[in-house]
Coordinates of C-alpha atoms in Angstrom, one line a residue:
M1 CA 0.0 0.0 0.0
W2 CA 1.4 3.4 -1.0
R3 CA 2.5 5.4 2.0
Q4 CA 0.5 8.5 2.5
L5 CA 1.9 12.0 2.8
S6 CA 2.7 12.5 6.4
G7 CA -0.3 14.4 7.9
V8 CA -2.2 14.9 4.7
A9 CA -4.4 11.8 4.9
R10 CA -8.0 12.7 3.8
T11 CA -8.7 15.7 6.0
G12 CA -9.0 19.3 5.0
S13 CA -6.3 20.4 7.5
S14 CA -3.3 22.4 6.4
L15 CA 0.0 20.7 6.0
S16 CA 3.0 23.0 6.5
L17 CA 5.9 22.8 4.1
C18 CA 8.4 21.8 6.8
R19 CA 6.2 18.8 7.6
M20 CA 6.0 17.9 4.0
R21 CA 9.8 17.9 3.9
G22 CA 9.5 14.9 6.2
F23 CA 8.5 12.8 3.3
S24 CA 10.7 14.4 0.6
A25 CA 13.7 16.7 0.6
L26 CA 12.8 17.5 -2.9
V27 CA 10.0 19.9 -1.8
Q28 CA 11.1 23.4 -2.3
D29 CA 9.6 26.7 -1.0
K30 CA 11.7 29.0 -3.2
A31 CA 12.1 29.7 -6.9
L32 CA 15.3 28.9 -8.8
V33 CA 17.2 31.8 -10.4
D34 CA 20.8 31.8 -11.4
G35 CA 21.5 28.6 -9.4
A36 CA 20.1 30.1 -6.2
W37 CA 16.9 29.4 -4.3
V38 CA 15.2 32.8 -3.9
D39 CA 12.1 34.5 -2.6
S40 CA 10.0 37.0 -4.5
S41 CA 11.3 40.6 -4.5
N42 CA 7.8 41.7 -3.6
A43 CA 8.2 41.6 0.2
K44 CA 8.7 37.8 -0.1
A45 CA 5.1 37.3 -1.3
T46 CA 3.9 33.8 -1.6
F47 CA 0.9 31.8 -2.7
E48 CA -0.5 28.5 -1.4
V49 CA -0.5 25.2 -3.2
R50 CA -3.5 23.0 -2.3
N51 CA -4.4 19.4 -2.8
P52 CA -7.5 19.4 -5.0
A53 CA -8.7 16.1 -3.4
N54 CA -9.2 17.7 0.0
G55 CA -8.3 21.4 0.0
A56 CA -5.3 20.9 2.3
V57 CA -2.5 23.4 1.9
I58 CA 0.6 21.4 1.1
G59 CA 3.0 24.2 0.5
K60 CA 3.7 27.8 -0.3
V61 CA 6.0 29.1 -3.1
P62 CA 7.2 32.6 -4.0
N63 CA 4.8 34.8 -6.0
M64 CA 7.4 36.2 -8.4
T65 CA 7.1 39.5 -10.1
V66 CA 8.0 40.7 -13.6
A67 CA 11.3 42.0 -12.2
D68 CA 12.1 38.6 -10.8
A69 CA 11.3 37.0 -14.2
Q70 CA 13.7 39.5 -15.8
K71 CA 16.4 38.4 -13.4
A72 CA 15.8 34.8 -14.5
I73 CA 16.0 35.9 -18.2
D74 CA 19.3 37.8 -17.4
A75 CA 20.7 34.7 -15.7
A76 CA 19.7 32.4 -18.5
K77 CA 21.3 34.8 -21.0
Q78 CA 24.5 35.0 -19.0
A79 CA 24.6 31.3 -18.6
Y80 CA 24.1 30.8 -22.4
E81 CA 27.0 33.1 -23.2
S82 CA 29.3 31.7 -20.5
K83 CA 32.1 29.2 -21.2
E84 CA 30.5 26.9 -18.7
W85 CA 27.6 26.2 -21.2
R86 CA 28.3 27.5 -24.7
S87 CA 31.7 25.8 -24.9
L88 CA 30.4 22.4 -23.7
T89 CA 30.5 19.7 -26.4
A90 CA 27.4 17.8 -27.3
K91 CA 28.8 14.9 -25.4
D92 CA 29.2 17.1 -22.3
R93 CA 25.6 18.2 -22.5
S94 CA 24.5 14.6 -23.1
N95 CA 26.3 13.4 -20.0
L96 CA 24.7 16.1 -17.8
L97 CA 21.3 15.1 -19.1
K98 CA 22.1 11.5 -18.4
K99 CA 22.9 12.4 -14.8
W100 CA 19.7 14.3 -14.5
H101 CA 17.8 11.3 -15.9
K102 CA 19.5 9.0 -13.4
L103 CA 18.6 11.2 -10.4
I104 CA 14.9 11.5 -11.5
E105 CA 14.8 7.7 -11.8
Q106 CA 16.2 7.3 -8.3
H107 CA 13.7 9.8 -6.9
S108 CA 10.7 8.7 -9.0
Q109 CA 8.6 7.7 -6.0
E110 CA 9.1 11.0 -4.2
I111 CA 8.3 13.0 -7.4
A112 CA 5.1 11.0 -7.9
E113 CA 4.0 11.7 -4.3
I114 CA 4.5 15.4 -4.8
M115 CA 2.6 15.3 -8.1
T116 CA -0.4 13.4 -6.7
A117 CA -0.5 15.8 -3.7
E118 CA -0.7 18.9 -5.8
S119 CA -2.5 17.7 -9.0
G120 CA -4.9 15.1 -7.5
K121 CA -4.1 12.5 -10.1
P122 CA -4.0 8.9 -8.9
I123 CA -0.6 7.8 -7.6
N124 CA -0.2 5.1 -10.2
E125 CA -0.8 7.6 -12.9
S126 CA 1.8 9.9 -11.3
K127 CA 4.3 7.1 -11.3
G128 CA 3.6 6.6 -14.9
E129 CA 4.1 10.3 -15.7
V130 CA 7.4 10.3 -14.0
A131 CA 8.6 7.4 -16.2
Y132 CA 7.1 9.0 -19.3
G133 CA 8.6 12.5 -18.5
N134 CA 12.0 11.0 -17.7
A135 CA 12.0 9.2 -21.1
F136 CA 12.3 12.6 -22.7
V137 CA 15.4 13.4 -20.6
E138 CA 16.9 10.2 -21.7
W139 CA 15.9 10.6 -25.3
F140 CA 17.3 14.1 -25.7
A141 CA 20.4 13.1 -23.8
E142 CA 21.0 10.8 -26.8
E143 CA 19.8 13.3 -29.4
A144 CA 22.3 15.9 -28.1
R145 CA 25.0 14.1 -30.1
R146 CA 22.9 13.7 -33.2
I147 CA 22.2 17.4 -34.1
Y148 CA 23.7 17.0 -37.5
G149 CA 24.7 19.6 -40.1
E150 CA 25.2 19.0 -43.8
I151 CA 27.8 19.5 -46.6
V152 CA 25.9 20.3 -49.7
P153 CA 27.4 19.7 -53.2
S154 CA 28.1 23.1 -54.7
A155 CA 27.5 24.1 -58.4
S156 CA 30.7 26.0 -58.3
P157 CA 34.1 24.2 -58.3
N158 CA 35.7 26.6 -55.9
R159 CA 33.0 26.6 -53.2
E160 CA 31.9 24.4 -50.4
I161 CA 28.4 24.7 -48.9
I162 CA 28.3 24.0 -45.1
V163 CA 25.1 23.9 -43.1
M164 CA 25.2 23.8 -39.3
K165 CA 22.6 24.0 -36.5
Q166 CA 23.2 26.3 -33.6
P167 CA 21.2 26.9 -30.4
I168 CA 18.7 29.9 -30.6
G169 CA 19.7 31.1 -27.1
V170 CA 17.3 31.7 -24.2
A171 CA 14.0 29.8 -24.3
A172 CA 10.9 30.5 -22.1
L173 CA 8.9 27.4 -21.3
I174 CA 5.3 27.8 -20.0
T175 CA 3.9 24.6 -18.8
P176 CA 0.5 23.3 -17.6
W177 CA -0.9 21.6 -14.5
N178 CA -2.2 18.4 -16.0
F179 CA 1.3 16.9 -16.7
P180 CA 3.5 19.0 -14.4
M181 CA 6.7 17.0 -14.9
A182 CA 6.4 15.6 -18.5
M183 CA 5.6 19.0 -20.1
I184 CA 8.8 20.4 -18.5
T185 CA 11.2 17.6 -19.4
R186 CA 9.8 17.4 -23.0
K187 CA 10.6 21.0 -23.5
A188 CA 13.7 21.5 -21.3
G189 CA 15.3 18.2 -22.4
A190 CA 15.2 19.3 -26.1
A191 CA 16.3 22.9 -25.3
L192 CA 19.3 21.8 -23.2
A193 CA 20.3 19.2 -25.6
A194 CA 20.5 21.9 -28.3
G195 CA 22.6 24.1 -26.1
C196 CA 19.9 26.6 -25.1
T197 CA 19.2 27.8 -21.6
V198 CA 15.7 28.1 -20.2
V199 CA 13.3 30.0 -17.9
V200 CA 10.4 27.8 -16.8
K201 CA 7.1 29.2 -15.7
P202 CA 5.1 26.3 -14.3
S203 CA 1.3 26.3 -13.6
E204 CA 0.4 28.0 -10.3
D205 CA -1.6 24.8 -9.5
T206 CA 1.4 22.5 -9.7
P207 CA 4.7 24.3 -9.0
L208 CA 6.1 21.8 -6.5
T209 CA 6.7 19.1 -9.1
A210 CA 8.6 21.6 -11.3
L211 CA 10.8 22.8 -8.4
A212 CA 11.5 19.2 -7.4
V213 CA 12.7 18.3 -10.9
A214 CA 14.7 21.5 -11.1
K215 CA 16.4 20.6 -7.8
L216 CA 17.6 17.3 -9.3
A217 CA 18.9 19.2 -12.4
V218 CA 21.0 21.3 -10.0
D219 CA 22.2 18.2 -8.2
A220 CA 23.1 16.6 -11.6
G221 CA 25.6 19.4 -12.1
I222 CA 23.8 21.4 -14.7
P223 CA 25.5 24.9 -14.4
K224 CA 23.8 27.8 -12.6
G225 CA 21.4 29.9 -14.8
V226 CA 20.9 27.1 -17.3
I227 CA 17.6 26.1 -15.8
N228 CA 15.6 28.8 -14.0
V229 CA 12.1 28.3 -12.5
V230 CA 9.8 31.3 -11.8
T231 CA 6.7 30.6 -9.8
T232 CA 3.7 33.0 -9.9
N233 CA -0.1 33.0 -9.8
K234 CA -0.1 36.1 -12.0
A235 CA 1.0 34.5 -15.3
A236 CA -0.1 37.2 -17.8
P237 CA 2.5 39.9 -17.0
I238 CA 5.3 37.4 -17.0
G239 CA 4.1 35.8 -20.2
D240 CA 4.0 39.3 -21.8
L241 CA 7.6 39.8 -20.7
F242 CA 8.6 36.6 -22.4
C243 CA 6.9 37.8 -25.6
K244 CA 8.5 41.2 -25.6
S245 CA 12.0 40.6 -24.2
P246 CA 14.6 40.7 -26.9
D247 CA 16.7 38.3 -24.9
V248 CA 14.1 35.5 -25.1
R249 CA 14.6 33.9 -28.5
G250 CA 12.0 31.2 -28.3
I251 CA 8.8 30.4 -26.4
S252 CA 7.3 26.9 -25.9
F253 CA 3.8 26.8 -24.5
T254 CA 1.4 24.0 -23.6
G255 CA -2.1 25.1 -22.7
S256 CA -5.3 26.6 -24.1
T257 CA -5.7 27.7 -27.6
E258 CA -6.9 31.1 -26.5
V259 CA -3.7 31.8 -24.5
G260 CA -1.6 30.3 -27.3
K261 CA -3.1 32.7 -29.8
L262 CA -2.3 35.6 -27.4
L263 CA 1.4 34.5 -27.0
F264 CA 1.7 34.0 -30.8
R265 CA 0.3 37.5 -31.4
N266 CA 2.4 39.2 -28.8
S267 CA 5.6 37.5 -30.0
A268 CA 5.2 38.7 -33.6
D269 CA 7.2 41.9 -33.2
G270 CA 10.2 40.0 -32.0
I271 CA 9.8 37.2 -34.7
K272 CA 10.5 34.7 -32.0
R273 CA 10.7 31.0 -32.5
I274 CA 7.5 29.6 -31.0
C275 CA 6.1 26.1 -30.3
L276 CA 2.5 25.9 -29.3
E277 CA 0.8 22.6 -28.1
L278 CA -2.8 23.7 -27.7
G279 CA -6.2 22.4 -27.0
G280 CA -7.7 19.4 -28.8
N281 CA -11.1 18.0 -29.6
A282 CA -10.2 14.5 -30.3
P283 CA -12.6 12.2 -32.2
F284 CA -12.8 8.5 -31.2
I285 CA -14.4 6.5 -34.0
V286 CA -15.7 3.0 -33.6
F287 CA -16.5 1.3 -36.9
D288 CA -18.6 -1.8 -37.4
S289 CA -15.5 -3.8 -38.2
A290 CA -13.9 -2.9 -34.8
D291 CA -12.9 -5.3 -32.1
I292 CA -15.3 -3.9 -29.5
E293 CA -13.5 -5.2 -26.5
K294 CA -10.3 -3.5 -27.6
A295 CA -12.2 -0.3 -28.5
V296 CA -13.7 -0.2 -25.0
D297 CA -10.2 -0.7 -23.5
G298 CA -8.9 2.1 -25.7
A299 CA -11.8 4.4 -24.8
M300 CA -11.3 3.9 -21.1
A301 CA -7.5 4.6 -21.3
S302 CA -7.9 7.6 -23.6
K303 CA -10.9 9.3 -21.9
F304 CA -10.4 8.7 -18.2
R305 CA -6.6 9.1 -17.7
N306 CA -6.0 12.0 -15.3
C307 CA -9.8 12.4 -14.9
G308 CA -10.1 13.3 -18.6
Q309 CA -7.8 16.3 -18.2
T310 CA -5.4 15.6 -21.1
C311 CA -5.2 17.5 -24.3
V312 CA -5.2 14.3 -26.3
S313 CA -8.2 12.8 -24.4
A314 CA -10.9 11.4 -26.6
N315 CA -13.6 14.1 -26.6
R316 CA -16.2 13.1 -29.2
F317 CA -17.2 9.4 -29.6
F318 CA -18.6 8.5 -33.0
V319 CA -20.0 4.9 -33.0
Q320 CA -21.4 3.2 -36.1
D321 CA -24.9 1.9 -36.1
G322 CA -24.0 -1.8 -36.2
V323 CA -22.0 -1.8 -33.0
Y324 CA -23.5 1.1 -31.2
D325 CA -25.6 -0.7 -28.6
K326 CA -22.8 -3.2 -27.9
F327 CA -20.1 -0.5 -27.4
V328 CA -22.3 1.7 -25.2
G329 CA -23.4 -1.2 -23.1
Q330 CA -19.8 -2.5 -22.5
L331 CA -18.5 1.0 -21.9
K332 CA -21.2 1.7 -19.3
K333 CA -20.2 -1.3 -17.3
R334 CA -16.6 -0.3 -17.3
V335 CA -17.2 3.2 -16.3
E336 CA -19.6 2.1 -13.5
A337 CA -16.7 0.1 -12.0
L338 CA -14.2 3.0 -11.8
K339 CA -12.8 3.6 -8.3
I340 CA -13.2 7.3 -7.4
G341 CA -11.3 9.0 -4.5
D342 CA -8.2 10.6 -3.2
G343 CA -5.3 9.7 -5.6
Q344 CA -3.1 8.7 -2.7
A345 CA -4.9 5.4 -2.5
C346 CA -3.4 2.7 -4.8
D347 CA -6.7 1.5 -6.1
V348 CA -8.1 4.9 -7.0
Q349 CA -8.6 5.4 -10.8
I350 CA -10.4 8.8 -10.9
G351 CA -9.3 11.7 -8.8
P352 CA -10.7 15.3 -8.5
L353 CA -10.7 18.0 -11.1
I354 CA -7.9 20.4 -10.7
N355 CA -9.7 23.5 -9.6
E356 CA -13.1 25.2 -9.2
M357 CA -12.9 26.8 -12.7
Q358 CA -12.4 23.4 -14.3
F359 CA -15.2 21.8 -12.2
N360 CA -17.6 24.5 -13.2
K361 CA -16.7 24.1 -16.9
V362 CA -17.4 20.3 -16.8
S363 CA -20.6 20.5 -14.9
G364 CA -21.8 23.4 -17.1
F365 CA -21.2 21.4 -20.3
V366 CA -23.2 18.5 -18.9
E367 CA -26.1 20.8 -17.8
D368 CA -26.0 22.4 -21.3
A369 CA -26.4 18.9 -22.9
R370 CA -29.1 18.0 -20.5
S371 CA -31.0 21.2 -21.3
K372 CA -30.8 20.3 -25.0
K373 CA -32.4 16.9 -24.6
A374 CA -29.2 14.7 -24.6
N375 CA -29.6 11.4 -22.8
I376 CA -27.4 11.2 -19.7
I377 CA -27.2 7.4 -19.1
L378 CA -24.6 7.5 -16.3
G379 CA -23.3 10.1 -13.9
G380 CA -24.0 13.7 -14.7
Q381 CA -23.6 15.1 -11.2
P382 CA -21.0 16.3 -8.6
L383 CA -19.8 13.9 -5.9
P384 CA -19.7 16.1 -2.8
D385 CA -19.2 13.1 -0.5
K386 CA -15.8 12.7 -2.1
G387 CA -14.9 16.3 -2.1
S388 CA -15.8 19.7 -3.6
L389 CA -13.9 19.1 -6.9
F390 CA -15.1 15.5 -7.7
Y391 CA -17.4 14.9 -10.6
A392 CA -19.0 11.6 -11.5
P393 CA -17.7 9.8 -14.6
T394 CA -20.4 10.5 -17.1
I395 CA -21.8 9.1 -20.3
V396 CA -24.0 11.2 -22.5
T397 CA -25.7 9.8 -25.7
D398 CA -27.8 11.4 -28.4
V399 CA -25.7 14.6 -28.1
P400 CA -27.2 17.3 -30.5
P401 CA -24.8 19.4 -32.6
S402 CA -25.9 22.5 -30.7
A403 CA -24.5 21.2 -27.4
Q404 CA -21.2 22.4 -26.1
L405 CA -20.1 18.7 -25.6
Y406 CA -20.5 18.2 -29.4
S407 CA -18.2 21.1 -30.5
E408 CA -15.9 22.0 -27.5
E409 CA -13.3 20.2 -25.5
V410 CA -14.7 19.3 -22.1
F411 CA -11.4 18.4 -20.4
G412 CA -13.1 16.2 -17.8
P413 CA -14.5 12.6 -17.2
V414 CA -17.4 13.0 -19.7
V415 CA -18.0 10.7 -22.7
S416 CA -20.3 12.2 -25.4
I417 CA -21.5 9.6 -27.9
I418 CA -22.8 10.3 -31.4
R419 CA -24.2 7.7 -33.7
F420 CA -23.1 7.5 -37.4
R421 CA -24.1 5.6 -40.5
D422 CA -21.0 5.3 -42.8
E423 CA -17.3 6.1 -43.0
E424 CA -17.9 9.3 -45.0
E425 CA -20.2 10.7 -42.3
A426 CA -17.8 9.7 -39.5
V427 CA -14.8 11.4 -41.1
K428 CA -16.7 14.5 -42.0
K429 CA -18.0 14.9 -38.4
A430 CA -14.6 14.1 -36.9
N431 CA -13.0 16.9 -39.0
D432 CA -15.8 19.4 -38.4
T433 CA -13.8 21.3 -35.8
R434 CA -11.1 24.0 -35.7
R435 CA -8.9 21.8 -33.5
G436 CA -6.7 19.0 -34.8
L437 CA -4.4 17.6 -32.1
A438 CA -5.2 13.8 -31.9
G439 CA -7.7 11.4 -33.3
Y440 CA -8.5 7.7 -32.6
F441 CA -10.4 5.1 -34.5
Y442 CA -10.9 1.3 -34.3
S443 CA -11.3 -0.9 -37.3
E444 CA -10.1 -4.3 -38.4
N445 CA -10.5 -3.4 -42.1
L446 CA -7.0 -2.7 -43.5
Q447 CA -8.3 -0.7 -46.4
Q448 CA -10.3 1.5 -44.1
V449 CA -7.4 1.9 -41.7
F450 CA -5.3 3.6 -44.4
R451 CA -8.1 5.7 -45.8
V452 CA -9.2 7.1 -42.5
A453 CA -5.7 7.6 -41.0
K454 CA -4.9 9.8 -44.0
R455 CA -8.1 11.7 -44.0
L456 CA -8.3 12.7 -40.3
E457 CA -7.2 16.3 -39.9
V458 CA -5.1 15.8 -36.8
G459 CA -1.4 15.8 -36.0
M460 CA -1.5 12.3 -34.3
V461 CA -3.6 9.3 -35.0
G462 CA -4.2 6.3 -32.8
V463 CA -5.3 3.2 -34.8
N464 CA -6.7 0.5 -32.5
E465 CA -4.8 2.3 -29.7
G466 CA -5.9 4.7 -27.0
I467 CA -2.5 5.8 -25.6
I468 CA -0.2 7.2 -28.3
S469 CA 2.3 9.5 -26.6
A470 CA 6.0 8.4 -26.7
A471 CA 9.3 10.2 -26.4
E472 CA 10.3 8.7 -29.8
A473 CA 7.2 10.1 -31.6
P474 CA 6.5 13.7 -32.7
F475 CA 3.8 15.3 -30.6
G476 CA 1.8 18.2 -32.0
G477 CA -1.3 19.3 -33.9
V478 CA -2.7 21.0 -36.9
K479 CA -5.2 23.8 -37.4
E480 CA -5.7 25.6 -34.1
S481 CA -4.1 22.9 -32.0
G482 CA -0.7 24.4 -32.4
V483 CA 2.6 24.7 -34.3
G484 CA 5.8 22.8 -34.0
R485 CA 6.5 19.3 -32.6
E486 CA 7.8 18.1 -29.3
G487 CA 9.6 14.8 -28.7
S488 CA 11.2 12.7 -31.4
K489 CA 14.2 13.9 -33.4
H490 CA 11.9 16.8 -34.5
G491 CA 11.7 18.1 -31.0
I492 CA 15.2 19.8 -31.4
D493 CA 14.0 21.9 -34.3
D494 CA 12.4 24.6 -32.3
Y495 CA 15.6 25.3 -30.4
V496 CA 18.1 25.5 -33.2
D497 CA 18.9 28.0 -36.0
I498 CA 20.2 26.7 -39.3
K499 CA 23.3 28.6 -40.5
Y500 CA 24.6 28.4 -44.0
I501 CA 28.4 28.9 -44.5
C502 CA 29.7 29.5 -48.0
M503 CA 33.4 28.7 -48.3
G504 CA 34.6 30.5 -51.4
N505 CA 37.7 30.9 -53.5
L506 CA 39.0 27.5 -52.6
K507 CA 41.9 26.1 -54.6
Y508 CA 41.9 22.3 -55.1
D509 CA 44.6 22.3 -57.9

């Protein structure tokens, strides 16, 4: 049985940071700037971090100002230009990342406990995220030595064309609460491998995981100023600074499409390199030819991981007439069996929503569907006996096109099911959205597999598979779901400039 955080248990009582240190020396109560653990310059202002499962205060972190963020940018710039970082070979950077990977591996249980305490996700999912997030550190440690240039055959006999890749400089990384470790390592691993330095602004809901991982980077010997972490619950002014600072040469953001558009717009004057991984509205299509048992397994994995709070979560379920009743019946049985509660318990599968705003959004979407005559066959209500942020896993059928569930990303444990007749109708409905991050479908018809995979307007497709993310694969979307790719060999691209060198007047005779 997983050991509980000392003193947190299942009460609403406050847990001081010093008591939390009893279970992990990784918990930090300061931000990281230029290799030092620092307070806010605003009279040491702080904000609380709460466990969404029970409302307990599990820590306080500095509420950093724009001036503090500027100091972090200055430190990152100085570190980038210093001999301690710029002159490092690719092998040196690789070795430092490998040390960081090893330390994360050694402290995986502690990181998972911190993550569950501040995000509410079940402990087994937190352990899975630590392994997944650490895979990016390992991958980019290896990729650091494979950032290859080119020698291009010249049309002139006395010239040589050389192409090399060089780091862009300081990168600002703005990360979300739903994957508080993996979204940092997926970005920072690539940036550091390329030779960049970074300023990380984690979500105000989950800063402790970010600080813990940064602490291990310091312990791994990564030089001061190379990784900086700025904590704040006033993200907008600091985000604006990142966009306008001439010393920030790239921004990587994971979050809502609306905020991504704002960052994109505000970065235009500086022509910054920008990577945006934004909201999704993933279709999940079940064709008549599908293996229904596998489709239900995939639906459960894709929809209910992290209480449905993932950008690649299946959002709109399209089920063909011939298998509709069978799929809905089996899915209902599986959803009814889900164990709901505080994520600290090993058998819990569904935890709370992250905050009140997200809870209100999910419940509002369901009430909107109810008012428009959708059929709520399971759930559809809060679970106050579990806690103020718990919402019942819900299945809604006969969802009309006018409902928010039909057209918008719910980001919660709600399955909306729409019936369809044929492949053409399914693909058309799946693509009828301005988002295009991930899509899923189940079919045992090989011809159909290739047709549909090509026609879905998304950046990632899961064919007979509900979990598709991997360090080796490019992660990203099309349309309003973002620009750029993270992970894979393409993850380096947003952190390097391509330089062409023309060697002229050469004499080979």
